[in-house]
């Protein structure tokens, strides 16, 4: 297959109701593949987590297909009320992160604005019957009635997938949690809010260590907030966090217990010709992701996505404009609050391509090798299996060509904020409001 940016992508599946009447609770708020791509989890604004499992037949089919079936659905978070601050705490799932699988059981972390939970997802297809001390309905038998010794037997039952909460990590964040990240040691994880980053041990729920604190003594002096944070994929002592000022800081936990002093700071000097009233807002980084190799990272700001080499702090090695045609529309995007939308970004398994979302249900795929890029649309009009996605083009002025869409006709209520890429294959998951689209490379 050619590089992913120039690949032909085709429709595989769509999940979620196809009505136009969308309830707020059904809007997807995060998407995450597990480490081998066998499972795909989504969280929504209603606090639910839905896990999809790869269809075994789709892997053996020739050519291989990227098809997923519902595996388990559970309510991860409920709405709460903070009586001290008179604040409602939304149930919306902000992030999901999988732990590496060590046995047939799967573990994942999910978080809302305040509380992180560790969930165990396990299968059960056997039950035991013929106990001596209890009846089949579970009631304890009177020892007087036990006259003969029975040997319990194992009985095959229909497969049940159970999700049970194992740990709840609460009461450690004053501000809203925007990121969680599992460490490469698989024993610790971090949770980040607007001003602080905490380090947790997966076995300890009643204490966490504060590793970054950027809260000024006087809140009137506040100039930036933390927008995203992530651990290095292989170095368990290294993590990065991005800020609303467009900087990314890399910290090493070996240097000090409190990592307020960063080891490296990645920042690109602003081009004076592009300076405007909106410069600070659009330079805010909404997402940062380290590459699978650990050598690079990508950062997403409002108009572009940048690739950084961890060995070079002064400027990114690659910059890809996502929707440069919106630069002229920043004023109206500020008025309708779209300028504050937080777009995520992701790598493919080989670190050769990157993907991020845009408006009008468009999403962008950039091929780092060929430097080619493509704009695709997650549209209900193409939901026929094997339909090849046509590249979309936006016309900014002058005469519009037949296949182009005018920048004035873009729907800013339809936005792709959350995307995920299978760690080993060219299968991508794209969340469009309440629908999850799954695309794969051409059959």
Coordinates of C-alpha atoms in Angstrom, one line a residue:
X1 CA 0.0 0.0 0.0
X2 CA 1.2 3.5 -0.7
X3 CA 1.9 5.9 2.2
X4 CA -1.2 6.4 4.3
X5 CA -1.8 10.1 3.3
X6 CA -2.1 9.1 -0.3
X7 CA -3.9 5.8 0.4
X8 CA -7.4 5.2 -0.6
X9 CA -9.6 4.8 2.4
X10 CA -12.9 3.1 2.3
X11 CA -15.9 2.9 4.6
X12 CA -16.1 -0.2 6.9
X13 CA -18.8 0.5 9.6
X14 CA -20.8 3.1 11.4
X15 CA -21.9 2.7 15.0
X16 CA -24.7 4.7 16.8
X17 CA -28.2 5.8 15.9
X18 CA -28.7 7.4 12.5
X19 CA -31.5 9.8 13.5
X20 CA -30.9 13.5 13.2
X21 CA -32.4 13.9 16.7
X22 CA -29.2 13.6 18.8
X23 CA -29.4 13.7 22.6
X24 CA -26.5 15.3 24.3
X25 CA -25.7 12.2 26.4
X26 CA -25.0 10.2 23.2
X27 CA -22.3 12.5 21.9
X28 CA -18.9 10.7 21.8
X29 CA -16.3 12.4 23.9
X30 CA -13.2 10.0 23.5
X31 CA -12.0 7.1 21.3
X32 CA -9.2 4.7 22.1
X33 CA -7.8 1.4 20.7
X34 CA -6.1 -1.0 23.0
X35 CA -2.5 -2.0 22.5
X36 CA -3.1 -4.7 19.9
X37 CA -6.2 -3.1 18.3
X38 CA -8.4 -6.0 19.2
X39 CA -10.6 -3.7 21.3
X40 CA -11.9 -0.2 20.7
X41 CA -13.4 1.9 23.5
X42 CA -15.5 5.0 23.3
X43 CA -16.8 7.2 26.1
X44 CA -19.7 9.6 25.8
X45 CA -21.2 12.7 27.5
X46 CA -23.7 10.4 29.3
X47 CA -20.8 8.8 31.3
X48 CA -21.0 5.5 29.4
X49 CA -18.2 3.4 28.0
X50 CA -18.8 1.2 25.0
X51 CA -16.2 -1.4 24.0
X52 CA -16.1 -2.9 20.6
X53 CA -14.2 -6.1 19.7
X54 CA -12.7 -7.0 16.4
X55 CA -14.7 -9.5 14.5
X56 CA -12.6 -12.6 14.3
X57 CA -13.9 -13.4 10.8
X58 CA -12.8 -10.0 9.6
X59 CA -9.2 -10.8 10.4
X60 CA -9.1 -14.0 8.5
X61 CA -11.0 -12.7 5.5
X62 CA -9.0 -12.0 2.4
X63 CA -8.5 -9.1 2.2
X64 CA -8.6 -8.4 5.9
X65 CA -11.5 -6.3 7.0
X66 CA -11.7 -3.8 9.9
X67 CA -15.0 -4.7 11.5
X68 CA -15.9 -4.4 15.2
X69 CA -18.9 -5.6 17.2
X70 CA -20.2 -4.4 20.5
X71 CA -18.4 -6.3 23.3
X72 CA -19.5 -4.5 26.5
X73 CA -21.3 -1.4 27.5
X74 CA -21.3 0.0 31.1
X75 CA -22.0 3.2 33.0
X76 CA -18.6 4.4 34.1
X77 CA -19.5 7.8 35.8
X78 CA -22.7 9.3 37.2
X79 CA -23.5 13.0 37.5
X80 CA -22.4 14.3 41.0
X81 CA -22.7 17.5 42.9
X82 CA -19.9 19.3 44.8
X83 CA -21.8 20.8 47.8
X84 CA -18.8 22.8 49.0
X85 CA -18.5 24.7 45.7
X86 CA -22.1 24.4 44.6
X87 CA -21.0 22.9 41.3
X88 CA -22.4 20.1 39.2
X89 CA -19.8 17.5 38.2
X90 CA -20.6 16.2 34.7
X91 CA -20.6 12.5 34.0
X92 CA -18.9 13.0 30.6
X93 CA -16.0 10.8 29.9
X94 CA -13.0 13.0 29.1
X95 CA -10.4 10.3 28.4
X96 CA -10.0 6.5 28.3
X97 CA -6.6 4.7 28.5
X98 CA -6.0 1.0 28.2
X99 CA -3.4 -0.9 30.3
X100 CA -1.3 -3.5 28.6
X101 CA -2.9 -7.0 28.8
X102 CA -1.2 -9.5 31.1
X103 CA -3.9 -12.2 31.1
X104 CA -7.3 -12.8 29.6
X105 CA -8.7 -9.9 31.6
X106 CA -8.6 -6.3 30.2
X107 CA -8.1 -3.2 32.4
X108 CA -8.8 0.4 31.4
X109 CA -8.8 3.8 33.1
X110 CA -11.6 6.3 32.5
X111 CA -12.0 9.8 33.8
X112 CA -14.6 12.6 34.0
X113 CA -13.7 16.1 35.3
X114 CA -12.8 15.0 38.8
X115 CA -12.6 11.2 39.3
X116 CA -10.4 8.5 37.6
X117 CA -11.7 4.9 37.7
X118 CA -9.9 1.6 36.9
X119 CA -12.2 -0.9 35.3
X120 CA -11.7 -4.6 34.9
X121 CA -13.4 -6.2 31.8
X122 CA -13.6 -10.0 31.9
X123 CA -15.4 -12.8 30.2
X124 CA -17.3 -15.6 31.9
X125 CA -18.6 -18.7 30.1
X126 CA -18.6 -21.2 32.9
X127 CA -20.6 -21.6 36.1
X128 CA -20.4 -24.0 39.0
X129 CA -23.3 -26.0 40.3
X130 CA -23.8 -28.8 42.9
X131 CA -22.5 -27.0 46.0
X132 CA -22.8 -28.8 49.3
X133 CA -23.3 -25.7 51.5
X134 CA -25.7 -23.6 49.3
X135 CA -28.7 -24.1 47.1
X136 CA -28.7 -23.4 43.4
X137 CA -30.4 -20.1 44.1
X138 CA -27.5 -19.0 46.3
X139 CA -29.2 -19.5 49.7
X140 CA -27.1 -21.2 52.4
X141 CA -28.3 -24.7 53.2
X142 CA -29.0 -25.8 56.7
X143 CA -26.2 -28.2 57.7
X144 CA -28.8 -30.6 59.1
X145 CA -30.2 -31.1 55.6
X146 CA -26.8 -32.1 54.1
X147 CA -27.0 -35.8 54.0
X148 CA -24.7 -36.7 51.1
X149 CA -21.5 -35.2 49.7
X150 CA -21.8 -33.8 46.2
X151 CA -19.0 -33.0 43.8
X152 CA -19.6 -29.6 42.3
X153 CA -19.6 -29.6 38.5
X154 CA -18.6 -27.0 35.9
X155 CA -21.4 -26.0 33.5
X156 CA -21.0 -24.2 30.2
X157 CA -23.1 -21.0 30.1
X158 CA -23.6 -18.3 27.3
X159 CA -20.6 -15.9 27.3
X160 CA -21.0 -12.9 29.6
X161 CA -18.7 -9.9 29.5
X162 CA -18.6 -8.2 32.9
X163 CA -17.2 -4.8 33.7
X164 CA -16.4 -4.1 37.3
X165 CA -14.8 -1.1 39.0
X166 CA -11.6 -2.1 40.7
X167 CA -10.3 1.3 42.0
X168 CA -11.6 4.9 42.3
X169 CA -9.0 7.7 42.3
X170 CA -10.8 10.7 43.6
X171 CA -10.5 14.0 45.5
X172 CA -7.1 15.0 44.1
X173 CA -8.1 17.7 41.5
X174 CA -9.4 21.2 42.2
X175 CA -9.8 21.9 38.5
X176 CA -11.1 19.8 35.6
X177 CA -9.0 16.7 34.5
X178 CA -8.0 17.0 30.9
X179 CA -5.6 14.1 30.5
X180 CA -4.7 10.7 32.0
X181 CA -1.7 8.7 30.8
X182 CA -0.4 5.3 31.9
X183 CA 3.3 5.0 32.5
X184 CA 5.4 2.5 30.6
X185 CA 6.0 0.7 33.9
X186 CA 2.3 -0.1 33.9
X187 CA 2.2 0.5 37.6
X188 CA 1.7 4.3 37.7
X189 CA -0.3 6.9 35.8
X190 CA -0.6 10.6 35.7
X191 CA -3.7 12.8 35.8
X192 CA -3.6 16.4 34.7
X193 CA -5.9 19.3 35.3
X194 CA -5.6 23.0 34.3
X195 CA -2.9 23.8 36.9
X196 CA -1.5 20.6 38.3
X197 CA -0.3 17.1 37.4
X198 CA -0.6 14.2 39.8
X199 CA 1.2 10.9 39.8
X200 CA -0.7 7.8 41.1
X201 CA 0.1 4.2 41.8
X202 CA -2.6 1.9 40.4
X203 CA -2.7 0.0 43.7
X204 CA -3.1 3.1 45.9
X205 CA -6.3 5.2 45.8
X206 CA -5.9 7.4 48.9
X207 CA -2.8 9.3 47.9
X208 CA -1.1 10.8 44.9
X209 CA 2.0 12.9 44.4
X210 CA 1.8 16.3 42.9
X211 CA 4.6 16.4 40.2
X212 CA 3.7 19.7 38.5
X213 CA 2.0 22.8 40.0
X214 CA 1.8 26.0 37.9
X215 CA -0.7 27.7 40.1
X216 CA 0.5 31.2 41.0
X217 CA 0.2 32.5 44.5
X218 CA -2.1 35.2 43.3
X219 CA -4.6 33.9 40.8
X220 CA -4.7 37.3 39.1
X221 CA -1.2 36.6 37.8
X222 CA -2.4 33.4 36.0
X223 CA -1.1 33.5 32.4
X224 CA -1.4 29.9 31.2
X225 CA -3.0 26.6 31.9
X226 CA -2.0 23.0 31.2
X227 CA -3.9 21.6 28.2
X228 CA -2.6 18.0 27.8
X229 CA 0.0 15.7 29.4
X230 CA 1.4 12.3 28.4
X231 CA 4.1 9.9 29.6
X232 CA 7.0 8.8 27.3
X233 CA 6.2 5.4 25.7
X234 CA 9.4 3.7 27.0
X235 CA 11.2 6.0 29.5
X236 CA 9.2 5.7 32.7
X237 CA 10.7 8.9 34.2
X238 CA 9.9 11.2 31.3
X239 CA 6.6 13.0 30.6
X240 CA 5.5 16.0 28.5
X241 CA 2.8 18.6 29.1
X242 CA 1.5 21.3 26.8
X243 CA 0.1 24.7 27.7
X244 CA -2.4 27.3 26.4
X245 CA 0.6 29.5 25.5
X246 CA 1.7 27.1 22.8
X247 CA 4.7 25.6 24.7
X248 CA 5.4 22.0 25.4
X249 CA 7.6 21.1 28.4
X250 CA 9.4 17.9 28.9
X251 CA 10.1 16.9 32.5
X252 CA 12.3 14.2 34.0
X253 CA 11.1 12.9 37.4
X254 CA 14.7 11.8 38.3
X255 CA 15.8 15.5 38.6
X256 CA 13.4 16.5 41.3
X257 CA 10.2 15.4 43.1
X258 CA 8.4 18.5 41.9
X259 CA 8.9 18.9 38.1
X260 CA 8.2 22.7 38.0
X261 CA 11.5 23.1 36.3
X262 CA 11.3 21.5 32.9
X263 CA 14.3 19.7 31.2
X264 CA 13.3 20.9 27.8
X265 CA 10.9 23.5 26.4
X266 CA 9.6 23.2 22.9
X267 CA 8.3 26.4 21.4
X268 CA 8.1 28.0 18.0
X269 CA 8.7 31.8 17.8
X270 CA 5.6 33.5 16.4
X271 CA 5.7 34.8 12.9
X272 CA 5.2 38.6 13.3
X273 CA 3.4 38.8 9.9
X274 CA 0.6 36.6 11.3
X275 CA 0.2 38.5 14.5
X276 CA -3.4 39.3 15.3
X277 CA -5.9 39.7 18.2
X278 CA -6.5 35.9 18.0
X279 CA -2.8 34.8 18.0
X280 CA -2.7 33.7 21.6
X281 CA -6.0 31.8 21.4
X282 CA -5.0 29.9 18.2
X283 CA -1.5 29.1 19.5
X284 CA -2.9 27.2 22.5
X285 CA -2.1 23.5 22.1
X286 CA -5.2 21.3 22.4
X287 CA -3.4 17.9 22.3
X288 CA 0.1 16.4 22.4
X289 CA 1.1 12.8 21.5
X290 CA 4.5 11.1 21.7
X291 CA 5.3 8.8 18.8
X292 CA 5.4 5.1 19.3
X293 CA 9.2 5.1 18.9
X294 CA 9.5 7.8 21.6
X295 CA 11.7 10.0 19.3
X296 CA 9.0 12.5 18.1
X297 CA 5.8 14.1 19.2
X298 CA 2.9 15.9 17.6
X299 CA 1.1 18.9 18.9
X300 CA -2.2 20.2 17.6
X301 CA -3.1 23.9 17.8
X302 CA -6.2 25.5 16.3
X303 CA -5.0 25.8 12.7
X304 CA -2.1 23.4 12.4
X305 CA -0.4 20.2 13.5
X306 CA 3.3 20.1 14.2
X307 CA 5.9 17.3 14.5
X308 CA 8.7 17.8 17.0
X309 CA 12.0 16.0 17.4
X310 CA 12.6 15.5 21.1
X311 CA 16.3 16.3 20.4
X312 CA 15.4 19.8 19.0
X313 CA 13.5 22.3 21.0
X314 CA 13.8 25.4 18.9
X315 CA 11.3 24.6 16.1
X316 CA 9.2 21.8 14.8
X317 CA 10.7 19.6 12.1
X318 CA 7.3 19.5 10.2
X319 CA 4.3 21.7 10.2
X320 CA 1.1 20.8 8.5
X321 CA -1.8 23.3 8.0
X322 CA -5.1 21.6 8.9
X323 CA -7.6 24.3 7.8
X324 CA -5.6 27.4 6.9
X325 CA -8.7 28.7 5.1
X326 CA -10.3 29.5 8.5
X327 CA -7.6 32.1 9.3
X328 CA -9.8 34.7 7.6
X329 CA -12.8 33.5 9.6
X330 CA -11.3 33.7 13.1
X331 CA -13.6 36.6 14.1
X332 CA -16.8 34.7 13.5
X333 CA -15.3 31.5 15.0
X334 CA -14.5 33.6 18.1
X335 CA -18.1 34.8 18.3
X336 CA -19.5 31.3 18.1
X337 CA -16.9 29.9 20.5
X338 CA -15.6 27.4 17.9
X339 CA -12.1 28.9 18.3
X340 CA -11.9 27.2 21.7
X341 CA -12.6 23.7 20.3
X342 CA -10.1 21.1 21.4
X343 CA -9.1 18.9 18.5
X344 CA -7.1 15.8 19.2
X345 CA -4.4 14.2 17.0
X346 CA -3.0 10.7 16.7
X347 CA -0.1 8.7 15.1
X348 CA -0.4 5.6 13.0
X349 CA 1.4 2.5 14.3
X350 CA 4.6 3.1 12.3
X351 CA 4.8 6.9 13.1
X352 CA 4.7 7.6 9.3
X353 CA 1.3 9.2 9.3
X354 CA -0.7 11.5 11.5
X355 CA -4.4 12.3 11.7
X356 CA -6.6 15.0 13.2
X357 CA -10.1 16.4 12.8
X358 CA -11.7 19.6 11.4
X359 CA -15.2 21.0 10.8
X360 CA -18.0 19.8 8.5
X361 CA -17.1 16.3 9.6
X362 CA -13.8 16.6 7.8
X363 CA -10.7 14.9 9.0
X364 CA -7.2 15.2 7.7
X365 CA -4.5 12.5 7.2
X366 CA -0.9 13.6 6.6
X367 CA 1.8 11.2 5.1
X368 CA 5.1 12.2 6.6
X369 CA 7.2 10.4 3.9
X370 CA 5.5 11.6 0.7
X371 CA 4.4 14.9 2.3
X372 CA 1.0 14.3 0.8
X373 CA -2.2 15.0 2.7
X374 CA -5.8 14.3 2.2
X375 CA -9.1 15.7 3.5
X376 CA -11.8 13.1 4.0
X377 CA -15.4 13.3 5.3
X378 CA -17.2 11.1 7.8
X379 CA -20.5 11.3 6.1
X380 CA -23.7 9.2 6.3
X381 CA -24.0 9.5 2.5
X382 CA -21.2 6.9 2.0
X383 CA -22.3 4.3 4.5
X384 CA -22.2 1.4 2.1
X385 CA -19.4 -1.1 2.8
X386 CA -16.3 -0.8 0.6
X387 CA -17.3 2.7 -0.6
X388 CA -14.1 4.6 -1.3
X389 CA -13.8 8.0 0.3
X390 CA -13.4 10.8 -2.1
X391 CA -10.9 13.5 -1.1
X392 CA -12.7 16.8 -0.3
X393 CA -11.5 20.2 -1.2
X394 CA -12.5 23.6 0.3
X395 CA -12.7 26.6 -2.0
X396 CA -11.8 29.9 -0.4
X397 CA -12.8 32.4 -3.1
X398 CA -13.1 32.9 -6.8
X399 CA -14.8 30.3 -8.9
X400 CA -15.8 27.1 -7.1
X401 CA -15.0 23.8 -8.9
X402 CA -17.6 21.1 -9.1
X403 CA -16.3 18.9 -6.3
X404 CA -15.3 21.7 -4.0
X405 CA -17.2 23.1 -1.0
X406 CA -17.2 26.8 -0.3
X407 CA -15.7 27.8 3.1
X408 CA -18.9 29.7 3.8
X409 CA -20.9 26.5 3.5
X410 CA -19.0 24.6 6.1
X411 CA -21.1 23.3 9.1
X412 CA -19.2 24.3 12.3
X413 CA -21.6 22.3 14.4
X414 CA -20.3 19.1 12.8
X415 CA -16.8 18.7 14.1
X416 CA -14.3 15.7 14.4
X417 CA -12.6 16.2 17.7
X418 CA -11.7 12.6 18.5
X419 CA -9.9 10.1 16.3
X420 CA -7.9 6.9 16.8
X421 CA -5.6 4.8 14.6
X422 CA -5.2 1.0 15.0
X423 CA -1.7 0.3 16.4
X424 CA -0.8 -2.2 13.7
X425 CA -3.1 -1.8 10.7
X426 CA -4.6 0.9 8.6
X427 CA -7.9 1.0 10.4
X428 CA -9.1 4.3 11.8
X429 CA -12.0 5.3 14.1
X430 CA -13.5 8.7 13.8
X431 CA -16.1 10.1 16.2
X432 CA -18.7 12.4 14.5
X433 CA -21.1 13.7 17.1
X434 CA -23.0 10.5 18.2
X435 CA -21.7 8.2 15.4
X436 CA -18.5 6.2 15.3
X437 CA -17.1 5.7 11.8
X438 CA -14.6 3.0 11.1
X439 CA -12.6 3.3 7.9
X440 CA -9.8 1.1 6.5
X441 CA -7.4 1.1 3.6
X442 CA -8.9 0.1 0.3
X443 CA -9.9 -3.5 -0.3

